[in-house]
Amino acid sequence: MDEKTMVNDILSCAKSSLSLYQMGIAETENLQLRQVLQQLRDDTESFQYELFKVAKSKGYYKPATPADSSEIQTVKTELESC
């Protein structure tokens, strides 16, 4: 397995973990468990971002084109109406 594949697999796993941690946090009543999940989420988020920067610098990951101001305004308007 090459480095690019490994980095992208790890990024994918980290993003999945973040979703699961968030779901666990939202559904956990026990304060101690909630704090542990929040710390794990924060640590995973930091790790994911650092790995993302490495992947981007090596050309393994190309982020989406930034949205223009009209696209941002459209999304903002739609979210405000919810």
XYZ file of N, CA and C in Angstrom:
246
model
N 0.863 -1.177 0.000
C 0.000 0.000 0.000
C 0.906 1.235 0.000
N 0.620 2.182 -0.861
C 1.453 3.377 -0.936
C 1.042 4.411 0.118
N 1.915 5.397 0.302
C 1.693 6.412 1.331
C 0.402 7.192 1.101
N 0.128 7.541 -0.133
C -1.072 8.316 -0.443
C -2.329 7.561 -0.009
N -2.393 6.290 -0.312
C -3.549 5.471 0.062
C -3.689 5.389 1.576
N -2.566 5.192 2.269
C -2.608 5.106 3.729
C -3.089 6.419 4.347
N -2.565 7.533 3.856
C -2.954 8.841 4.396
C -4.442 9.086 4.162
N -4.913 8.802 2.971
C -6.336 9.011 2.674
C -7.233 8.074 3.483
N -6.785 6.840 3.717
C -7.552 5.915 4.556
C -7.636 6.424 5.991
N -6.521 6.915 6.513
C -6.508 7.430 7.883
C -7.381 8.672 7.989
N -7.325 9.559 6.991
C -8.198 10.736 6.986
C -9.671 10.326 6.993
N -10.004 9.346 6.199
C -11.383 8.868 6.134
C -11.827 8.287 7.484
N -10.968 7.513 8.112
C -11.293 6.933 9.423
C -11.454 8.032 10.473
N -10.598 9.032 10.435
C -10.690 10.126 11.403
C -12.010 10.874 11.231
N -12.407 11.130 9.988
C -13.668 11.829 9.751
C -14.860 10.996 10.227
N -14.807 9.697 10.011
C -15.874 8.821 10.502
C -15.923 8.825 12.021
N -14.762 8.778 12.645
C -14.690 8.807 14.114
C -15.292 10.093 14.658
N -15.007 11.212 14.006
C -15.562 12.489 14.455
C -17.089 12.460 14.452
N -17.665 11.880 13.428
C -19.130 11.776 13.354
C -19.671 10.907 14.489
N -19.001 9.802 14.755
C -19.451 8.906 15.820
C -19.284 9.538 17.191
N -18.172 10.237 17.415
C -17.999 10.925 18.694
C -19.101 11.955 18.899
N -19.418 12.707 17.846
C -20.457 13.729 17.955
C -21.809 13.109 18.287
N -22.119 11.987 17.669
C -23.371 11.308 17.960
C -23.380 10.827 19.414
N -22.273 10.272 19.869
C -22.180 9.812 21.253
C -22.329 10.950 22.245
N -21.702 12.081 21.948
C -21.797 13.257 22.829
C -23.248 13.720 22.927
N -23.911 13.781 21.803
C -25.292 14.263 21.777
C -26.248 13.342 22.528
N -25.903 12.071 22.630
C -26.812 11.098 23.232
C -26.385 10.636 24.622
N -25.324 11.220 25.172
C -24.804 10.776 26.462
C -25.251 11.689 27.587
N -25.839 11.077 28.595
C -26.282 11.830 29.761
C -25.184 11.909 30.819
N -24.366 10.862 30.943
C -23.315 10.809 31.955
C -22.250 11.861 31.661
N -22.060 12.798 32.587
C -21.154 13.921 32.360
C -19.707 13.473 32.160
N -19.255 12.498 32.935
C -17.869 12.033 32.791
C -17.642 11.415 31.418
N -18.564 10.566 30.989
C -18.447 9.950 29.668
C -18.511 11.011 28.581
N -19.389 11.966 28.743
C -19.515 13.058 27.777
C -18.207 13.827 27.644
N -17.558 14.113 28.769
C -16.283 14.841 28.746
C -15.187 14.020 28.072
N -15.177 12.710 28.320
C -14.189 11.842 27.667
C -14.411 11.848 26.156
N -15.659 11.710 25.736
C -15.959 11.732 24.303
C -15.604 13.076 23.669
N -15.855 14.163 24.389
C -15.499 15.482 23.871
C -13.984 15.616 23.711
N -13.224 15.097 24.680
C -11.761 15.169 24.583
C -11.257 14.311 23.425
N -11.833 13.128 23.273
C -11.450 12.270 22.143
C -11.780 12.946 20.817
N -12.951 13.576 20.747
C -13.338 14.303 19.532
C -12.352 15.429 19.234
N -12.013 16.209 20.269
C -11.089 17.327 20.079
C -9.719 16.837 19.621
N -9.225 15.758 20.242
C -7.922 15.203 19.859
C -7.948 14.682 18.424
N -9.024 14.001 18.074
C -9.156 13.453 16.722
C -9.258 14.577 15.697
N -9.976 15.633 16.049
C -10.123 16.777 15.150
C -8.767 17.435 14.887
N -7.974 17.586 15.929
C -6.630 18.173 15.770
C -5.749 17.276 14.910
N -5.787 15.970 15.188
C -5.001 15.009 14.408
C -5.413 15.040 12.940
N -6.729 15.041 12.705
C -7.233 15.043 11.334
C -6.767 16.273 10.584
N -6.793 17.429 11.242
C -6.391 18.655 10.574
C -4.892 18.652 10.247
N -4.078 18.158 11.177
C -2.634 18.076 10.920
C -2.346 17.127 9.758
N -3.034 15.990 9.729
C -2.833 15.041 8.636
C -3.354 15.616 7.320
N -4.462 16.347 7.373
C -4.985 17.011 6.184
C -3.934 17.964 5.603
N -3.276 18.741 6.468
C -2.261 19.690 5.982
C -1.106 18.959 5.307
N -0.696 17.818 5.868
C 0.368 17.018 5.255
C -0.103 16.493 3.900
N -1.317 15.927 3.874
C -1.853 15.374 2.626
C -1.965 16.448 1.552
N -2.438 17.619 1.938
C -2.577 18.708 0.975
C -1.213 19.152 0.450
N -0.235 19.262 1.339
C 1.096 19.719 0.920
C 1.782 18.725 -0.019
N 1.449 17.435 0.115
C 2.050 16.410 -0.742
C 1.228 16.150 -2.002
N 0.101 16.858 -2.130
C -0.737 16.676 -3.308
C -1.614 15.442 -3.237
N -1.774 14.847 -2.047
C -2.603 13.658 -1.882
C -4.081 14.011 -1.764
N -4.354 15.243 -1.431
C -5.729 15.661 -1.166
C -5.928 17.045 -1.757
N -6.963 17.189 -2.547
C -7.262 18.493 -3.130
C -8.624 18.940 -2.631
N -8.651 19.989 -1.806
C -9.940 20.460 -1.290
C -10.820 21.020 -2.401
N -12.104 21.085 -2.110
C -13.057 21.650 -3.067
C -12.740 23.118 -3.318
N -13.148 23.608 -4.462
C -12.986 25.013 -4.793
C -13.806 25.847 -3.803
N -13.222 26.918 -3.273
C -13.971 27.752 -2.323
C -15.245 28.320 -2.955
N -16.282 28.419 -2.150
C -17.549 28.980 -2.616
C -17.410 30.485 -2.802
N -18.118 31.013 -3.792
C -18.107 32.466 -3.965
C -19.148 33.094 -3.029
N -19.151 34.390 -2.937
C -20.005 35.084 -1.969
C -21.496 34.841 -2.216
N -21.918 34.705 -3.469
C -23.342 34.453 -3.730
C -23.750 33.058 -3.255
N -22.873 32.078 -3.428
C -23.172 30.727 -2.943
C -23.251 30.705 -1.414
N -22.355 31.423 -0.774
C -22.360 31.513 0.685
C -23.648 32.164 1.163
N -24.053 33.235 0.507
C -25.277 33.935 0.885
C -26.503 33.042 0.706
N -26.534 32.263 -0.361
C -27.649 31.350 -0.610
C -27.779 30.330 0.513
N -26.677 29.722 0.891
C -26.689 28.739 1.972
C -27.080 29.390 3.295
N -26.526 30.555 3.566
C -26.846 31.280 4.790
C -28.348 31.577 4.882
N -28.928 32.038 3.777
C -30.355 32.338 3.735
C -31.183 31.091 3.982
N -30.794 29.984 3.344
C -31.530 28.727 3.520
C -31.449 28.250 4.974
N -30.286 28.364 5.590
C -30.134 27.911 6.974
C -30.876 28.800 7.963
N -30.947 30.083 7.666
C -31.654 31.013 8.555
C -33.160 30.778 8.517
N -33.666 30.207 7.432
C -35.106 29.981 7.311
C -35.565 28.690 7.986
N -34.624 27.906 8.499
C -34.987 26.629 9.166
C -35.542 26.854 10.543
